[in-house]
């Protein structure tokens, strides 16, 4: 596979996380709803928000009563791709009055405020079974990935701080909303729409480039790691044998069935461009594969240092530790493995 990493979360684990989230929504939503109802906002915005919420089964407009079970469904449903069929424009289609673009944007902000992503931090009374407050940071931690699933180049980890003797978990992880909150406000608090990522992929490269389902890139909770493949194409075998570091062009090829999303991942996260920085690693791998064939190993080690590594396979593990590493835990592992096997396959006739 290429840089995108499949994040495997077991069904039971998802159920547990959805349970915490449902409790959190139930606890925090009424207070925010009350504050929204007391806010002074223009009539058109208030009316539009109430109509949109009713259309989504989230309130009873007559008595302005929240329909909590429906809201919980919106925030915990794994079927985000069906929920994303509705575009931002669709939200305002059912209104019986005109509303300006600026007011539409304000309505989106109100909906996001009511659902409460901006307050999804560790102040909750809802605790996980190991006693941590349910929050964005806790959720990211529970997913259990240490490297950005979009680029496999940056660590995304948690750490503890202890102000006044109180241990608090912090995280270096950004939360990417797979369907951006600016375009899909009703998915802003859906945990299946929250993907742990690095700041560069989320805040500098992606932003809100996905404005409808057609624009979507690879989805780490669903698409396999093999959805993108690292390659370094050459026109003939001698060229592959002789290439210099400057000749290397790292390409990514989408696998069958996910080509469109794979192309979007390449484009949005600029994967081929950012991986050009790592040509030196590819060059070193090529030289090591050439210089340390089984034949060379037998010649150098078996003749001079009998049983130093206990065999060629063990020697290769020592030479290439990434072969035993988990790409979810170590940056660049994905590229090294892909290129290693690609070169082994293509250079077999030479080495």
Short mmCIF file of C-alpha atoms in Angstrom, two decimals:
data_model
loop_
_atom_site.label_atom_id
_atom_site.label_comp_id
_atom_site.label_asym_id
_atom_site.label_seq_id
_atom_site.Cartn_x
_atom_site.Cartn_y
_atom_site.Cartn_z
CA UNK A 1 0.00 0.00 0.00
CA UNK A 2 0.88 3.69 -0.23
CA UNK A 3 0.94 6.23 2.60
CA UNK A 4 -2.75 5.90 3.57
CA UNK A 5 -3.09 3.60 6.57
CA UNK A 6 -6.18 1.60 7.37
CA UNK A 7 -7.19 2.22 10.99
CA UNK A 8 -8.62 -0.99 12.36
CA UNK A 9 -11.06 -0.37 15.20
CA UNK A 10 -12.84 -3.52 16.34
CA UNK A 11 -16.68 -3.51 16.35
CA UNK A 12 -16.80 -3.87 20.15
CA UNK A 13 -14.43 -0.93 20.52
CA UNK A 14 -16.62 1.25 18.27
CA UNK A 15 -19.68 0.28 20.36
CA UNK A 16 -17.86 1.32 23.55
CA UNK A 17 -16.78 4.68 22.04
CA UNK A 18 -20.28 5.32 20.64
CA UNK A 19 -21.70 4.64 24.12
CA UNK A 20 -19.43 7.26 25.76
CA UNK A 21 -20.27 9.71 23.00
CA UNK A 22 -24.02 9.17 23.34
CA UNK A 23 -23.79 9.81 27.10
CA UNK A 24 -21.72 12.94 26.44
CA UNK A 25 -24.27 14.31 23.91
CA UNK A 26 -27.13 13.63 26.29
CA UNK A 27 -25.33 15.43 29.13
CA UNK A 28 -24.02 18.50 27.29
CA UNK A 29 -26.62 19.26 24.61
CA UNK A 30 -29.53 20.64 26.70
CA UNK A 31 -27.38 23.40 28.24
CA UNK A 32 -26.09 24.55 24.87
CA UNK A 33 -29.57 24.42 23.37
CA UNK A 34 -30.89 26.59 26.21
CA UNK A 35 -28.06 29.11 25.64
CA UNK A 36 -28.80 29.17 21.90
CA UNK A 37 -32.52 29.81 22.55
CA UNK A 38 -31.62 32.73 24.84
CA UNK A 39 -29.20 34.30 22.32
CA UNK A 40 -30.16 37.44 20.44
CA UNK A 41 -29.89 36.54 16.77
CA UNK A 42 -31.71 37.80 13.63
CA UNK A 43 -35.18 36.35 13.03
CA UNK A 44 -34.27 34.83 9.64
CA UNK A 45 -31.28 32.96 11.10
CA UNK A 46 -33.21 31.66 14.12
CA UNK A 47 -36.18 30.57 11.99
CA UNK A 48 -33.91 28.92 9.40
CA UNK A 49 -32.00 27.00 12.10
CA UNK A 50 -35.24 25.82 13.76
CA UNK A 51 -36.68 24.67 10.39
CA UNK A 52 -33.45 22.85 9.43
CA UNK A 53 -33.23 21.15 12.84
CA UNK A 54 -36.86 20.02 12.56
CA UNK A 55 -36.28 18.73 9.01
CA UNK A 56 -33.49 16.57 10.46
CA UNK A 57 -35.67 15.25 13.28
CA UNK A 58 -33.59 17.01 15.93
CA UNK A 59 -36.27 19.21 17.48
CA UNK A 60 -40.02 19.46 17.78
CA UNK A 61 -40.58 23.00 16.49
CA UNK A 62 -43.86 23.58 18.37
CA UNK A 63 -42.37 23.37 21.83
CA UNK A 64 -38.68 23.68 20.77
CA UNK A 65 -38.00 20.36 22.47
CA UNK A 66 -34.83 18.45 21.59
CA UNK A 67 -35.20 14.97 20.08
CA UNK A 68 -32.10 13.58 21.83
CA UNK A 69 -32.23 9.98 20.43
CA UNK A 70 -32.21 11.32 16.85
CA UNK A 71 -29.36 13.71 17.60
CA UNK A 72 -27.37 10.84 19.13
CA UNK A 73 -27.97 8.84 15.94
CA UNK A 74 -26.50 11.69 13.87
CA UNK A 75 -23.46 11.80 16.18
CA UNK A 76 -22.75 8.06 16.42
CA UNK A 77 -23.92 6.55 13.10
CA UNK A 78 -21.13 4.85 11.16
CA UNK A 79 -23.04 5.47 7.94
CA UNK A 80 -21.56 8.94 7.39
CA UNK A 81 -21.36 8.45 3.62
CA UNK A 82 -25.15 8.20 3.33
CA UNK A 83 -25.61 11.15 5.69
CA UNK A 84 -23.19 13.13 3.47
CA UNK A 85 -25.51 12.75 0.45
CA UNK A 86 -27.06 15.99 1.62
CA UNK A 87 -24.99 18.99 0.52
CA UNK A 88 -24.87 22.38 2.19
CA UNK A 89 -27.25 23.77 -0.44
CA UNK A 90 -29.79 21.03 0.32
CA UNK A 91 -30.05 22.26 3.93
CA UNK A 92 -31.69 25.51 2.86
CA UNK A 93 -33.87 24.11 0.05
CA UNK A 94 -36.96 23.58 2.19
CA UNK A 95 -37.15 27.19 3.47
CA UNK A 96 -40.14 29.31 2.48
CA UNK A 97 -38.15 32.57 2.60
CA UNK A 98 -34.99 33.94 0.98
CA UNK A 99 -31.78 33.89 3.00
CA UNK A 100 -28.46 35.52 2.08
CA UNK A 101 -25.16 33.61 1.75
CA UNK A 102 -23.80 35.39 4.83
CA UNK A 103 -26.81 34.34 6.91
CA UNK A 104 -26.48 30.77 5.60
CA UNK A 105 -22.91 30.71 6.93
CA UNK A 106 -24.16 32.04 10.27
CA UNK A 107 -26.80 29.28 10.37
CA UNK A 108 -24.07 26.68 9.83
CA UNK A 109 -22.15 28.21 12.77
CA UNK A 110 -25.27 28.08 14.96
CA UNK A 111 -25.82 24.39 14.13
CA UNK A 112 -22.18 23.61 14.93
CA UNK A 113 -22.49 25.57 18.20
CA UNK A 114 -25.60 23.60 19.22
CA UNK A 115 -23.96 20.23 18.47
CA UNK A 116 -20.90 21.44 20.36
CA UNK A 117 -17.68 20.29 18.66
CA UNK A 118 -15.80 23.43 19.77
CA UNK A 119 -16.51 22.47 23.39
CA UNK A 120 -15.63 18.80 22.94
CA UNK A 121 -12.77 18.97 25.44
CA UNK A 122 -11.98 17.25 28.70
CA UNK A 123 -14.38 19.01 31.05
CA UNK A 124 -17.05 16.34 30.80
CA UNK A 125 -18.46 14.35 33.72
CA UNK A 126 -18.65 11.35 31.38
CA UNK A 127 -15.66 9.10 32.07
CA UNK A 128 -14.18 6.14 30.20
CA UNK A 129 -13.71 2.87 32.08
CA UNK A 130 -10.13 3.88 32.95
CA UNK A 131 -11.40 7.14 34.46
CA UNK A 132 -10.53 9.64 31.72
CA UNK A 133 -13.01 12.41 30.86
CA UNK A 134 -14.64 11.80 27.47
CA UNK A 135 -13.26 14.38 25.03
CA UNK A 136 -11.74 14.82 21.59
CA UNK A 137 -8.29 14.02 23.06
CA UNK A 138 -9.54 10.84 24.73
CA UNK A 139 -11.28 9.69 21.55
CA UNK A 140 -8.15 10.28 19.45
CA UNK A 141 -6.09 8.35 22.03
CA UNK A 142 -8.55 5.43 22.09
CA UNK A 143 -8.27 5.00 18.30
CA UNK A 144 -4.68 3.88 18.97
CA UNK A 145 -2.68 5.13 15.99
CA UNK A 146 0.67 6.90 16.47
CA UNK A 147 1.29 8.10 12.89
CA UNK A 148 -0.85 10.26 10.59
CA UNK A 149 -2.95 7.83 8.49
CA UNK A 150 -3.03 10.20 5.50
CA UNK A 151 0.71 10.74 4.96
CA UNK A 152 2.52 8.24 7.25
CA UNK A 153 5.19 10.94 7.74
CA UNK A 154 4.36 12.56 11.10
CA UNK A 155 3.92 11.21 14.62
CA UNK A 156 0.54 11.97 16.23
CA UNK A 157 0.79 11.04 19.87
CA UNK A 158 -0.53 11.87 23.32
CA UNK A 159 1.38 12.92 26.40
CA UNK A 160 0.59 13.70 30.03
CA UNK A 161 0.96 16.98 31.92
CA UNK A 162 0.43 17.40 35.66
CA UNK A 163 -0.53 20.97 36.60
CA UNK A 164 -1.19 21.22 40.35
CA UNK A 165 -0.72 17.47 40.71
CA UNK A 166 -3.64 16.69 38.38
CA UNK A 167 -2.67 14.37 35.48
CA UNK A 168 -4.11 15.55 32.15
CA UNK A 169 -3.68 13.91 28.75
CA UNK A 170 -2.83 16.21 25.86
CA UNK A 171 -2.44 15.28 22.22
CA UNK A 172 -0.38 16.43 19.23
CA UNK A 173 -3.11 14.97 17.01
CA UNK A 174 -5.29 17.16 14.81
CA UNK A 175 -8.84 15.95 14.26
CA UNK A 176 -9.68 15.86 10.58
CA UNK A 177 -13.38 15.98 9.85
CA UNK A 178 -13.49 13.61 6.88
CA UNK A 179 -16.52 15.58 5.66
CA UNK A 180 -15.58 19.18 6.63
CA UNK A 181 -17.73 20.93 9.24
CA UNK A 182 -18.06 24.05 7.08
CA UNK A 183 -19.93 22.01 4.45
CA UNK A 184 -21.46 19.24 6.58
CA UNK A 185 -22.36 20.84 9.94
CA UNK A 186 -24.56 17.90 11.01
CA UNK A 187 -21.52 15.61 10.89
CA UNK A 188 -19.40 17.94 13.05
CA UNK A 189 -19.94 15.78 16.17
CA UNK A 190 -20.09 12.36 14.51
CA UNK A 191 -17.12 10.36 15.81
CA UNK A 192 -16.94 8.28 12.60
CA UNK A 193 -16.32 11.58 10.80
CA UNK A 194 -13.34 12.40 13.09
CA UNK A 195 -10.04 11.02 11.82
CA UNK A 196 -6.78 11.47 13.76
CA UNK A 197 -4.29 13.27 11.51
CA UNK A 198 -1.22 15.49 11.58
CA UNK A 199 -1.54 19.26 11.51
CA UNK A 200 0.02 19.53 8.04
CA UNK A 201 -2.49 17.17 6.37
CA UNK A 202 -5.48 18.65 8.21
CA UNK A 203 -4.81 22.36 8.70
CA UNK A 204 -2.48 23.20 5.82
CA UNK A 205 -3.31 20.84 2.97
CA UNK A 206 -6.92 19.64 3.28
CA UNK A 207 -8.79 22.56 4.90
CA UNK A 208 -12.33 22.32 3.42
CA UNK A 209 -11.46 20.97 -0.04
CA UNK A 210 -14.17 18.29 0.19
CA UNK A 211 -17.43 20.11 -0.52
CA UNK A 212 -19.49 17.11 -1.66
CA UNK A 213 -19.28 13.33 -1.57
CA UNK A 214 -17.74 13.20 -5.06
CA UNK A 215 -14.66 15.08 -3.75
CA UNK A 216 -13.99 12.57 -0.96
CA UNK A 217 -10.53 11.05 -0.50
CA UNK A 218 -9.59 7.66 1.01
CA UNK A 219 -11.33 6.95 4.32
CA UNK A 220 -8.93 5.36 6.85
CA UNK A 221 -11.66 3.58 8.83
CA UNK A 222 -12.80 1.72 5.70
CA UNK A 223 -10.32 1.76 2.80
CA UNK A 224 -7.51 -0.82 2.97
CA UNK A 225 -3.86 0.25 3.29
CA UNK A 226 -3.25 -1.22 -0.17
CA UNK A 227 -5.45 1.51 -1.75
CA UNK A 228 -2.32 3.42 -2.82
CA UNK A 229 0.90 1.74 -3.93
CA UNK A 230 4.38 3.33 -3.92
CA UNK A 231 6.31 2.73 -7.13
CA UNK A 232 9.38 4.12 -8.90
CA UNK A 233 8.69 3.38 -12.56
CA UNK A 234 11.57 2.83 -14.98
CA UNK A 235 11.45 2.04 -18.66
CA UNK A 236 13.94 -0.84 -18.61
CA UNK A 237 15.83 -3.04 -16.17
CA UNK A 238 19.37 -1.65 -16.79
CA UNK A 239 18.04 1.83 -16.03
CA UNK A 240 16.59 0.52 -12.77
CA UNK A 241 19.98 -0.97 -11.94
CA UNK A 242 21.91 2.23 -12.61
CA UNK A 243 19.62 5.01 -11.38
CA UNK A 244 21.07 7.86 -9.34
CA UNK A 245 19.27 9.64 -6.50
CA UNK A 246 18.35 12.50 -8.88
CA UNK A 247 16.62 10.05 -11.24
CA UNK A 248 14.16 8.86 -8.63
CA UNK A 249 10.54 9.83 -9.05
CA UNK A 250 8.25 8.36 -6.42
CA UNK A 251 4.77 7.60 -7.81
CA UNK A 252 1.57 6.46 -6.16
CA UNK A 253 -0.82 4.14 -7.96
CA UNK A 254 -4.45 3.74 -6.83
CA UNK A 255 -5.81 0.19 -6.52
CA UNK A 256 -8.90 -1.12 -8.29
CA UNK A 257 -12.26 0.01 -6.93
CA UNK A 258 -10.96 3.09 -5.10
CA UNK A 259 -9.15 4.90 -7.95
CA UNK A 260 -11.17 8.11 -7.62
CA UNK A 261 -10.72 8.42 -3.84
CA UNK A 262 -7.06 7.44 -4.19
CA UNK A 263 -6.52 10.20 -6.80
CA UNK A 264 -8.20 12.68 -4.45
CA UNK A 265 -5.89 11.62 -1.60
CA UNK A 266 -2.86 12.18 -3.83
CA UNK A 267 -4.16 15.59 -4.88
CA UNK A 268 -5.47 16.93 -1.54
CA UNK A 269 -2.52 15.78 0.59
CA UNK A 270 0.05 16.38 -2.22
CA UNK A 271 1.50 12.97 -1.48
CA UNK A 272 3.76 12.56 -4.50
CA UNK A 273 5.23 16.02 -3.99
CA UNK A 274 5.93 15.61 -0.26
CA UNK A 275 7.43 12.15 -0.77
CA UNK A 276 10.01 13.51 -3.24
CA UNK A 277 11.86 14.66 -0.08
CA UNK A 278 12.54 11.01 0.74
CA UNK A 279 14.39 10.01 -2.44
CA UNK A 280 17.55 9.47 -0.40
CA UNK A 281 15.88 6.61 1.51
CA UNK A 282 14.84 4.93 -1.76
CA UNK A 283 18.35 5.33 -3.14
CA UNK A 284 19.90 3.78 -0.04
CA UNK A 285 17.45 0.86 -0.20
CA UNK A 286 18.35 0.21 -3.84
CA UNK A 287 22.06 0.09 -3.00
CA UNK A 288 21.51 -2.20 -0.02
CA UNK A 289 19.43 -4.64 -2.06
CA UNK A 290 22.17 -4.70 -4.69
CA UNK A 291 25.11 -4.95 -2.28
CA UNK A 292 23.68 -7.50 0.14
CA UNK A 293 22.23 -10.27 -2.00
CA UNK A 294 22.17 -13.82 -0.59
CA UNK A 295 25.23 -14.56 -2.72
CA UNK A 296 27.16 -11.57 -1.28
CA UNK A 297 26.10 -12.55 2.24
CA UNK A 298 27.44 -16.09 1.73
CA UNK A 299 30.68 -14.70 0.35
CA UNK A 300 31.30 -12.10 3.10
CA UNK A 301 29.76 -13.50 6.28
CA UNK A 302 29.69 -17.25 5.85
CA UNK A 303 33.35 -17.36 4.84
CA UNK A 304 34.60 -14.92 7.48
CA UNK A 305 32.04 -14.70 10.30
CA UNK A 306 30.25 -18.02 10.45
CA UNK A 307 26.80 -17.80 12.11
CA UNK A 308 27.22 -14.12 13.04
CA UNK A 309 23.57 -13.46 12.14
CA UNK A 310 22.27 -17.02 12.23
CA UNK A 311 21.39 -16.98 8.55
CA UNK A 312 20.55 -14.61 5.69
CA UNK A 313 16.92 -13.97 6.71
CA UNK A 314 17.99 -12.74 10.15
CA UNK A 315 20.68 -10.59 8.52
CA UNK A 316 18.01 -8.92 6.33
CA UNK A 317 15.86 -8.22 9.43
CA UNK A 318 18.83 -6.46 11.06
CA UNK A 319 19.69 -4.54 7.87
CA UNK A 320 16.04 -3.52 7.29
CA UNK A 321 14.32 -3.17 10.69
CA UNK A 322 11.29 -1.51 9.02
CA UNK A 323 10.23 -4.95 7.67
CA UNK A 324 9.13 -5.88 11.22
CA UNK A 325 7.69 -2.44 12.08
CA UNK A 326 3.99 -1.57 12.17
CA UNK A 327 3.18 1.34 9.85
CA UNK A 328 0.56 2.55 12.37
CA UNK A 329 3.38 3.25 14.84
CA UNK A 330 6.40 4.40 12.80
CA UNK A 331 6.59 7.14 10.15
CA UNK A 332 7.70 6.27 6.58
CA UNK A 333 7.40 2.51 7.20
CA UNK A 334 4.79 2.25 4.43
CA UNK A 335 7.03 3.76 1.77
CA UNK A 336 10.07 1.70 2.82
CA UNK A 337 8.14 -1.59 2.68
CA UNK A 338 6.45 -0.81 -0.65
CA UNK A 339 9.65 0.31 -2.35
CA UNK A 340 11.68 -2.55 -0.85
CA UNK A 341 9.32 -5.21 -2.27
CA UNK A 342 8.94 -3.30 -5.54
CA UNK A 343 12.73 -3.20 -6.01
CA UNK A 344 13.19 -6.81 -4.91
CA UNK A 345 10.65 -7.88 -7.51
CA UNK A 346 12.02 -5.69 -10.30
CA UNK A 347 15.69 -6.19 -9.56
CA UNK A 348 15.54 -9.97 -9.02
CA UNK A 349 17.12 -10.62 -12.43
CA UNK A 350 20.10 -8.46 -11.51
CA UNK A 351 20.80 -8.99 -7.85
#
